[in-house]
Tab-separated table of C-alpha atoms in Angstrom:
chain	number	residue	atom	x	y	z
C	338	UNK	CA	36.908	143.673	91.158
C	339	UNK	CA	33.204	142.830	90.973
C	340	UNK	CA	32.446	139.148	91.286
C	341	UNK	CA	30.404	136.993	88.930
C	342	UNK	CA	27.083	138.344	87.723
C	343	UNK	CA	24.262	137.780	90.176
C	344	UNK	CA	21.613	138.770	87.682
C	345	UNK	CA	19.324	141.745	87.878
C	346	UNK	CA	17.212	140.251	90.629
C	347	UNK	CA	20.058	139.076	92.876
C	348	UNK	CA	21.574	140.511	96.058
C	349	UNK	CA	22.853	143.594	94.268
C	350	UNK	CA	19.366	144.826	93.382
C	351	UNK	CA	18.443	148.072	95.140
C	352	UNK	CA	15.416	150.314	95.303
C	353	UNK	CA	15.892	153.989	94.488
C	354	UNK	CA	13.829	156.324	96.655
C	355	UNK	CA	11.795	158.787	94.617
C	356	UNK	CA	11.242	162.515	94.812
C	357	UNK	CA	8.146	164.391	93.676
C	358	UNK	CA	7.172	163.437	90.130
C	359	UNK	CA	6.559	165.677	87.169
C	360	UNK	CA	9.143	168.451	87.326
C	361	UNK	CA	8.324	171.287	84.943
C	362	UNK	CA	9.572	171.293	81.369
C	363	UNK	CA	7.363	174.195	80.268
C	364	UNK	CA	10.420	176.377	79.633
C	365	UNK	CA	12.297	173.733	77.645
C	366	UNK	CA	12.766	174.901	74.079
C	367	UNK	CA	13.716	173.184	70.811
C	368	UNK	CA	16.857	173.968	68.868
C	369	UNK	CA	16.493	175.258	65.302
C	370	UNK	CA	17.186	173.148	62.218
C	371	UNK	CA	17.462	169.677	63.779
C	372	UNK	CA	18.673	166.686	61.720
C	373	UNK	CA	16.131	164.889	59.540
C	374	UNK	CA	16.499	161.589	61.423
C	375	UNK	CA	16.991	160.561	65.055
C	376	UNK	CA	20.047	161.858	66.911
C	377	UNK	CA	22.472	159.123	67.954
C	378	UNK	CA	25.032	161.160	69.938
C	379	UNK	CA	25.563	164.696	71.294
C	380	UNK	CA	28.535	166.427	72.896
C	381	UNK	CA	29.375	169.945	74.088
C	382	UNK	CA	32.830	171.518	73.876
C	383	UNK	CA	34.785	172.061	77.092
C	384	UNK	CA	34.295	175.833	76.851
C	385	UNK	CA	30.534	175.361	76.436
C	386	UNK	CA	30.138	177.252	73.157
C	387	UNK	CA	29.755	174.392	70.658
C	388	UNK	CA	27.143	171.632	70.578
C	389	UNK	CA	27.550	168.822	68.047
C	390	UNK	CA	24.864	166.280	67.143
C	391	UNK	CA	25.284	163.053	65.142
C	392	UNK	CA	22.322	161.585	63.298
C	393	UNK	CA	21.143	158.463	61.532
C	394	UNK	CA	20.634	160.625	58.431
C	395	UNK	CA	24.430	160.629	57.991
C	396	UNK	CA	24.972	164.180	59.194
C	397	UNK	CA	26.911	165.945	61.941
C	398	UNK	CA	25.263	169.247	62.903
C	399	UNK	CA	27.072	171.995	64.797
C	400	UNK	CA	25.435	174.713	66.916
C	401	UNK	CA	26.947	177.813	68.483
C	402	UNK	CA	25.732	178.361	72.060
C	403	UNK	CA	25.427	181.991	73.141
C	404	UNK	CA	25.289	183.125	76.772
C	405	UNK	CA	24.395	186.285	78.635
C	406	UNK	CA	27.538	188.198	79.521
C	407	UNK	CA	28.796	187.419	83.012
C	408	UNK	CA	26.598	184.383	83.765
C	409	UNK	CA	25.615	180.939	82.544
C	410	UNK	CA	22.192	181.860	81.143
C	411	UNK	CA	21.804	180.533	77.608
C	412	UNK	CA	20.399	183.258	75.343
C	413	UNK	CA	20.709	181.765	71.880
C	414	UNK	CA	21.473	178.671	69.809
C	415	UNK	CA	22.675	179.298	66.258
C	416	UNK	CA	23.194	176.551	63.622
C	417	UNK	CA	26.808	176.630	62.473
C	418	UNK	CA	27.006	174.193	59.573
C	419	UNK	CA	26.987	170.465	59.025
C	420	UNK	CA	29.157	167.694	57.599
C	421	UNK	CA	28.211	164.356	56.070
C	422	UNK	CA	29.420	160.773	56.240
C	423	UNK	CA	28.722	157.860	53.891
C	424	UNK	CA	26.232	156.306	56.271
C	425	UNK	CA	24.558	156.880	59.644
C	426	UNK	CA	26.784	158.681	62.150
C	427	UNK	CA	26.727	156.787	65.450
C	428	UNK	CA	29.157	158.688	67.691
C	429	UNK	CA	31.099	161.927	68.025
C	430	UNK	CA	33.131	164.071	70.404
C	431	UNK	CA	34.799	167.496	70.422
C	432	UNK	CA	38.563	167.973	70.703
C	433	UNK	CA	40.370	170.082	73.308
C	434	UNK	CA	40.682	172.997	70.857
C	435	UNK	CA	36.865	173.440	71.175
C	436	UNK	CA	36.720	173.643	67.384
C	437	UNK	CA	37.319	170.165	65.923
C	438	UNK	CA	34.682	167.418	65.866
C	439	UNK	CA	35.683	163.746	65.614
C	440	UNK	CA	32.932	161.405	64.379
C	441	UNK	CA	32.375	157.830	63.226
C	442	UNK	CA	29.602	155.499	62.185
C	443	UNK	CA	28.270	152.888	59.807
C	444	UNK	CA	30.766	153.695	57.031
C	445	UNK	CA	33.552	152.300	59.292
C	446	UNK	CA	35.571	155.520	59.037
C	447	UNK	CA	36.859	157.901	61.709
C	448	UNK	CA	36.804	161.538	60.629
C	449	UNK	CA	37.670	165.054	61.785
C	450	UNK	CA	35.705	168.170	60.853
C	451	UNK	CA	36.229	171.828	61.731
C	452	UNK	CA	33.033	173.894	61.378
C	453	UNK	CA	35.098	177.103	61.482
C	454	UNK	CA	36.688	176.116	58.161
C	455	UNK	CA	33.493	177.162	56.410
C	456	UNK	CA	33.272	173.880	54.527
C	457	UNK	CA	31.428	170.618	55.097
C	458	UNK	CA	34.465	168.577	54.090
C	459	UNK	CA	35.920	166.235	56.697
C	460	UNK	CA	39.296	164.489	56.968
C	461	UNK	CA	39.546	160.745	57.482
C	462	UNK	CA	42.008	159.762	60.227
C	463	UNK	CA	41.158	156.109	60.778
C	464	UNK	CA	39.359	153.009	59.546
C	465	UNK	CA	37.720	149.972	61.155
C	466	UNK	CA	36.548	146.779	59.453
C	467	UNK	CA	32.985	147.123	60.790
C	468	UNK	CA	30.744	150.052	61.850
C	469	UNK	CA	32.185	152.233	64.603
C	470	UNK	CA	29.600	152.423	67.394
C	471	UNK	CA	31.476	154.528	70.004
C	472	UNK	CA	33.959	157.403	70.050
C	473	UNK	CA	35.578	159.474	72.788
C	474	UNK	CA	38.261	162.147	72.694
C	475	UNK	CA	40.990	161.976	75.364
C	476	UNK	CA	42.354	165.508	75.933
C	477	UNK	CA	45.005	164.268	78.361
C	478	UNK	CA	46.701	162.353	75.538
C	479	UNK	CA	45.259	164.113	72.449
C	480	UNK	CA	43.894	160.790	71.234
C	481	UNK	CA	40.604	159.716	69.664
C	482	UNK	CA	39.338	156.419	71.083
C	483	UNK	CA	36.927	154.352	68.946
C	484	UNK	CA	35.019	151.136	69.642
C	485	UNK	CA	33.714	149.041	66.753
C	486	UNK	CA	31.673	146.003	65.859
C	487	UNK	CA	34.959	144.542	64.545
C	488	UNK	CA	35.791	143.815	68.234
C	489	UNK	CA	38.584	146.379	68.415
C	490	UNK	CA	39.082	149.517	70.482
C	491	UNK	CA	41.557	151.733	68.625
C	492	UNK	CA	43.378	154.863	69.771
C	493	UNK	CA	44.253	157.398	67.052
C	494	UNK	CA	46.751	160.242	67.423
C	495	UNK	CA	45.275	161.981	64.307
C	496	UNK	CA	48.665	162.252	62.587
C	497	UNK	CA	48.878	158.733	61.178
C	498	UNK	CA	46.539	156.286	59.486
C	499	UNK	CA	47.316	153.379	61.798
C	500	UNK	CA	46.187	153.173	65.445
C	501	UNK	CA	48.629	154.281	68.130
C	502	UNK	CA	47.284	151.458	70.326
C	503	UNK	CA	44.598	148.773	70.220
C	504	UNK	CA	42.637	146.673	72.712
C	505	UNK	CA	40.864	143.589	71.391
C	506	UNK	CA	37.591	142.566	73.029
C	507	UNK	CA	35.514	139.401	72.862
C	508	UNK	CA	32.529	140.725	70.914
C	509	UNK	CA	31.065	143.760	69.132
C	510	UNK	CA	31.430	147.018	71.055
C	511	UNK	CA	27.961	148.266	72.031
C	512	UNK	CA	28.883	150.948	74.589
C	513	UNK	CA	32.032	152.742	75.700
C	514	UNK	CA	33.254	155.700	77.718
C	515	UNK	CA	36.739	157.009	78.452
C	516	UNK	CA	37.872	159.495	81.069
C	517	UNK	CA	41.626	159.339	81.539
C	518	UNK	CA	43.090	157.140	82.880
C	519	UNK	CA	40.062	154.813	82.593
C	520	UNK	CA	38.381	153.356	79.520
C	521	UNK	CA	35.284	151.159	80.001
C	522	UNK	CA	33.853	149.031	77.185
C	523	UNK	CA	30.603	147.040	77.040
C	524	UNK	CA	30.252	144.312	74.402
C	525	UNK	CA	27.491	142.260	72.810
C	526	UNK	CA	28.344	139.354	75.142
C	527	UNK	CA	27.392	141.571	78.144
C	528	UNK	CA	31.029	141.585	79.244
C	529	UNK	CA	32.447	144.818	80.667
C	530	UNK	CA	36.147	145.558	80.085
C	531	UNK	CA	37.965	148.154	82.208
C	532	UNK	CA	41.316	149.453	80.964
C	533	UNK	CA	44.024	151.445	82.716
C	534	UNK	CA	45.303	153.794	80.006
C	535	UNK	CA	48.351	154.826	82.036
C	536	UNK	CA	49.602	151.241	82.171
C	537	UNK	CA	48.102	150.360	78.786
C	538	UNK	CA	46.477	147.163	80.028
C	539	UNK	CA	43.203	145.547	81.013
C	540	UNK	CA	42.504	146.273	84.674
C	541	UNK	CA	39.521	143.952	85.064
C	542	UNK	CA	36.750	142.187	83.200
C	543	UNK	CA	33.346	141.146	84.460
C	544	UNK	CA	29.919	140.175	83.265
C	545	UNK	CA	27.272	142.869	83.465
C	546	UNK	CA	25.129	142.345	86.592
C	547	UNK	CA	22.065	142.715	84.345
C	548	UNK	CA	20.513	139.915	82.315
C	549	UNK	CA	20.019	141.667	79.009
C	550	UNK	CA	21.885	143.727	76.422
C	551	UNK	CA	24.081	146.643	77.484
C	552	UNK	CA	22.749	149.820	75.845
C	553	UNK	CA	24.984	152.564	77.245
C	554	UNK	CA	27.551	153.335	79.908
C	555	UNK	CA	29.181	156.409	81.426
C	556	UNK	CA	32.161	156.970	83.709
C	557	UNK	CA	31.420	158.974	86.888
C	558	UNK	CA	32.336	162.666	86.852
C	559	UNK	CA	34.812	161.986	89.689
C	560	UNK	CA	36.291	159.048	87.760
C	561	UNK	CA	35.686	156.586	90.617
C	562	UNK	CA	33.446	154.182	88.713
C	563	UNK	CA	30.824	153.868	85.990
C	564	UNK	CA	27.126	153.351	85.349
C	565	UNK	CA	25.727	150.810	82.872
C	566	UNK	CA	22.323	151.131	81.195
C	567	UNK	CA	20.409	148.153	79.815
C	568	UNK	CA	17.544	147.497	77.408
C	569	UNK	CA	15.654	145.967	80.356
C	570	UNK	CA	14.979	149.285	82.148
C	571	UNK	CA	17.763	148.903	84.692
C	572	UNK	CA	20.989	150.684	85.601
C	573	UNK	CA	24.020	149.177	87.353
C	574	UNK	CA	26.395	151.255	89.458
C	575	UNK	CA	29.959	149.921	89.581
C	576	UNK	CA	32.905	151.437	91.484
C	577	UNK	CA	36.480	150.898	90.325
C	578	UNK	CA	37.758	150.203	93.847
C	579	UNK	CA	35.055	148.621	95.997
C	580	UNK	CA	36.297	146.805	99.060
C	581	UNK	CA	34.212	143.791	100.203
C	582	UNK	CA	33.096	145.845	103.210
C	583	UNK	CA	31.558	148.389	100.823
C	584	UNK	CA	29.700	145.931	98.597
C	585	UNK	CA	26.533	148.054	98.752
C	586	UNK	CA	28.264	150.705	96.671
C	587	UNK	CA	27.775	148.420	93.657
C	588	UNK	CA	24.088	147.884	92.947
C	589	UNK	CA	21.391	147.613	90.273
C	590	UNK	CA	18.137	149.579	90.203
C	591	UNK	CA	15.017	149.683	88.058
C	592	UNK	CA	13.998	152.735	86.033
C	593	UNK	CA	11.987	153.692	82.934
C	594	UNK	CA	9.151	151.313	83.746
C	595	UNK	CA	5.376	151.609	84.063
C	596	UNK	CA	3.143	149.385	86.150
C	597	UNK	CA	0.218	147.947	84.169
C	598	UNK	CA	-2.983	149.022	85.893
C	599	UNK	CA	-4.641	146.231	87.852
C	600	UNK	CA	-1.780	143.748	87.505
C	601	UNK	CA	1.734	142.962	88.663
C	602	UNK	CA	3.134	143.363	85.159
C	603	UNK	CA	5.248	146.260	83.923
C	604	UNK	CA	5.932	147.963	80.633
C	605	UNK	CA	9.734	148.010	80.377
C	606	UNK	CA	11.677	150.577	78.360
C	607	UNK	CA	15.308	150.738	77.289
C	608	UNK	CA	17.760	153.084	79.002
C	609	UNK	CA	19.074	154.783	75.872
C	610	UNK	CA	21.701	157.023	77.443
C	611	UNK	CA	23.444	157.966	80.695
C	612	UNK	CA	25.341	161.184	81.399
C	613	UNK	CA	26.944	162.606	84.519
C	614	UNK	CA	26.550	166.136	85.856
C	615	UNK	CA	29.625	167.952	87.258
C	616	UNK	CA	28.188	167.333	90.752
C	617	UNK	CA	28.474	163.570	90.063
C	618	UNK	CA	24.712	163.121	89.993
C	619	UNK	CA	23.480	161.768	86.665
C	620	UNK	CA	20.705	161.577	84.084
C	621	UNK	CA	19.064	158.599	82.408
C	622	UNK	CA	17.079	158.913	79.175
C	623	UNK	CA	14.634	156.230	78.098
C	624	UNK	CA	12.590	154.964	75.204
C	625	UNK	CA	9.526	155.866	77.308
C	626	UNK	CA	10.194	159.544	76.480
C	627	UNK	CA	11.306	160.353	80.037
C	628	UNK	CA	14.536	161.648	81.524
C	629	UNK	CA	15.331	161.519	85.233
C	630	UNK	CA	18.100	162.835	87.490
C	631	UNK	CA	19.598	160.516	90.131
C	632	UNK	CA	21.880	160.576	93.171
C	633	UNK	CA	23.667	157.223	93.276
C	634	UNK	CA	25.368	157.916	96.613
C	635	UNK	CA	22.109	157.918	98.584
C	636	UNK	CA	20.124	155.827	96.064
C	637	UNK	CA	17.594	158.522	95.307
C	638	UNK	CA	15.781	159.791	92.233
C	639	UNK	CA	16.098	163.567	92.395
C	640	UNK	CA	13.571	164.526	89.710
C	641	UNK	CA	11.682	163.109	86.743
C	642	UNK	CA	10.705	164.893	83.520
C	643	UNK	CA	7.817	163.462	81.499
C	644	UNK	CA	6.909	165.970	78.806
C	645	UNK	CA	7.416	163.387	76.042
C	646	UNK	CA	6.303	160.341	78.018
C	647	UNK	CA	4.787	157.727	75.691
C	648	UNK	CA	4.835	160.286	72.868
C	649	UNK	CA	8.363	159.720	71.579
C	650	UNK	CA	11.588	158.141	72.878
C	651	UNK	CA	14.588	160.130	74.070
C	652	UNK	CA	17.695	158.882	72.283
C	653	UNK	CA	20.639	160.740	73.842
C	654	UNK	CA	21.576	163.720	76.023
C	655	UNK	CA	24.411	165.732	77.547
C	656	UNK	CA	25.030	168.375	80.221
C	657	UNK	CA	26.821	171.638	79.566
C	658	UNK	CA	30.286	171.789	81.210
C	659	UNK	CA	28.994	173.943	84.086
C	660	UNK	CA	25.866	171.797	84.460
C	661	UNK	CA	23.444	174.685	83.927
C	662	UNK	CA	21.850	173.187	80.805
C	663	UNK	CA	20.774	169.713	79.814
C	664	UNK	CA	20.352	168.976	76.099
C	665	UNK	CA	18.282	165.975	75.052
C	666	UNK	CA	17.228	164.488	71.724
C	667	UNK	CA	13.699	163.332	70.871
C	668	UNK	CA	13.253	160.782	68.094
C	669	UNK	CA	12.145	157.251	67.351
C	670	UNK	CA	14.564	154.489	68.413
C	671	UNK	CA	12.669	151.606	66.724
C	672	UNK	CA	12.303	149.864	70.091
C	673	UNK	CA	8.690	149.012	69.209
C	674	UNK	CA	9.278	148.204	65.551
C	675	UNK	CA	8.075	149.836	62.362
C	676	UNK	CA	4.400	149.314	63.219
C	677	UNK	CA	4.635	151.793	66.122
C	678	UNK	CA	6.462	154.502	64.174
C	679	UNK	CA	4.365	157.681	63.812
C	680	UNK	CA	6.279	160.094	61.545
C	681	UNK	CA	3.972	163.007	62.372
C	682	UNK	CA	4.288	162.596	66.138
C	683	UNK	CA	7.905	161.451	66.247
C	684	UNK	CA	9.723	164.166	64.336
C	685	UNK	CA	13.406	164.348	65.401
C	686	UNK	CA	14.252	167.335	67.580
C	687	UNK	CA	16.812	168.570	70.116
C	688	UNK	CA	15.696	170.381	73.272
C	689	UNK	CA	17.430	172.337	76.014
C	690	UNK	CA	16.369	172.195	79.669
C	691	UNK	CA	17.645	174.765	82.178
C	692	UNK	CA	18.805	172.742	85.181
C	693	UNK	CA	17.875	174.024	88.631
C	694	UNK	CA	19.868	173.347	91.774
C	695	UNK	CA	16.883	171.674	93.433
C	696	UNK	CA	16.477	169.018	90.736
C	697	UNK	CA	20.134	168.017	90.329
C	698	UNK	CA	21.974	168.630	93.636
C	699	UNK	CA	22.905	165.802	95.997
C	700	UNK	CA	20.183	164.963	98.460
C	701	UNK	CA	21.180	165.518	102.068
C	702	UNK	CA	21.559	162.013	103.405
C	703	UNK	CA	20.280	163.143	106.788
C	704	UNK	CA	16.938	163.989	105.148
C	705	UNK	CA	16.691	160.751	103.249
């Protein structure tokens, strides 16, 4: 297990090599009928035909994704209804049936909604004592996993009102991801909890190697570790099974920062979301309005996309199951307070970026 935190400037700090800046986003296009407030979470169904978006306006919006016959080219995005909660919706996921959306948020409730039902009515399946910040669906066990500010991680089997299992953590849950058999939870204390869902127990616990608040985390696509994003413009890479001889596999790097002209100071932006591509490369999205693709294995930034840089933050994103599309949400995250909010410039929107092989594939280590 990782040792005690060394801080973001300690021996684990690493520099990511950079590729050419400013990859094109001229063909990125917005989705129709976005929510009226910033998007907090997005997920795509396993078959790639449904996109669901949760918003601070209390809505869950569903889109049907249409593809050209015989290939992965996206030809259309059609709104397919919405459901409402009793407060901001903070997290969602899509069940294995590719038709049911599980969502949760500030009203402390866990709900299911089926857009195909033709109604906006949802079914409550669970309840926390405080807002529910995180939610993941576990297809291997047909369970909904939720993490709350009440310091509990509950697992719901959707057939009963009480949790099938519970893990208690030390503080409010700020970030969480689950990919069976692993569940990783980040709390307000900066502690990271790793659970083995097969054994039903805590596998390890450690302090985040970064100095400031955990904002997001994501388990690798190959399920060998996880990445942690922080409000301080840094990402930590942690492997589940790192031998002491492979200590360099766990490291921290800077991102989403701008050097102030003529000085040694930097503008630092929060890493608002992390998501892994099927190739096990990954994306970061920041409050600077930038998303970037990274190869952790050779410590290299593959591409950077700056269409909305300094115009509006990016709040969340997700890859399609085949990795051919990247969806990202634009909207204010209040990281600079009410005085910096420009409602005309910062209208909430969801965009789709067609991912090319050159900007997401692993960099040949021999050419590093």
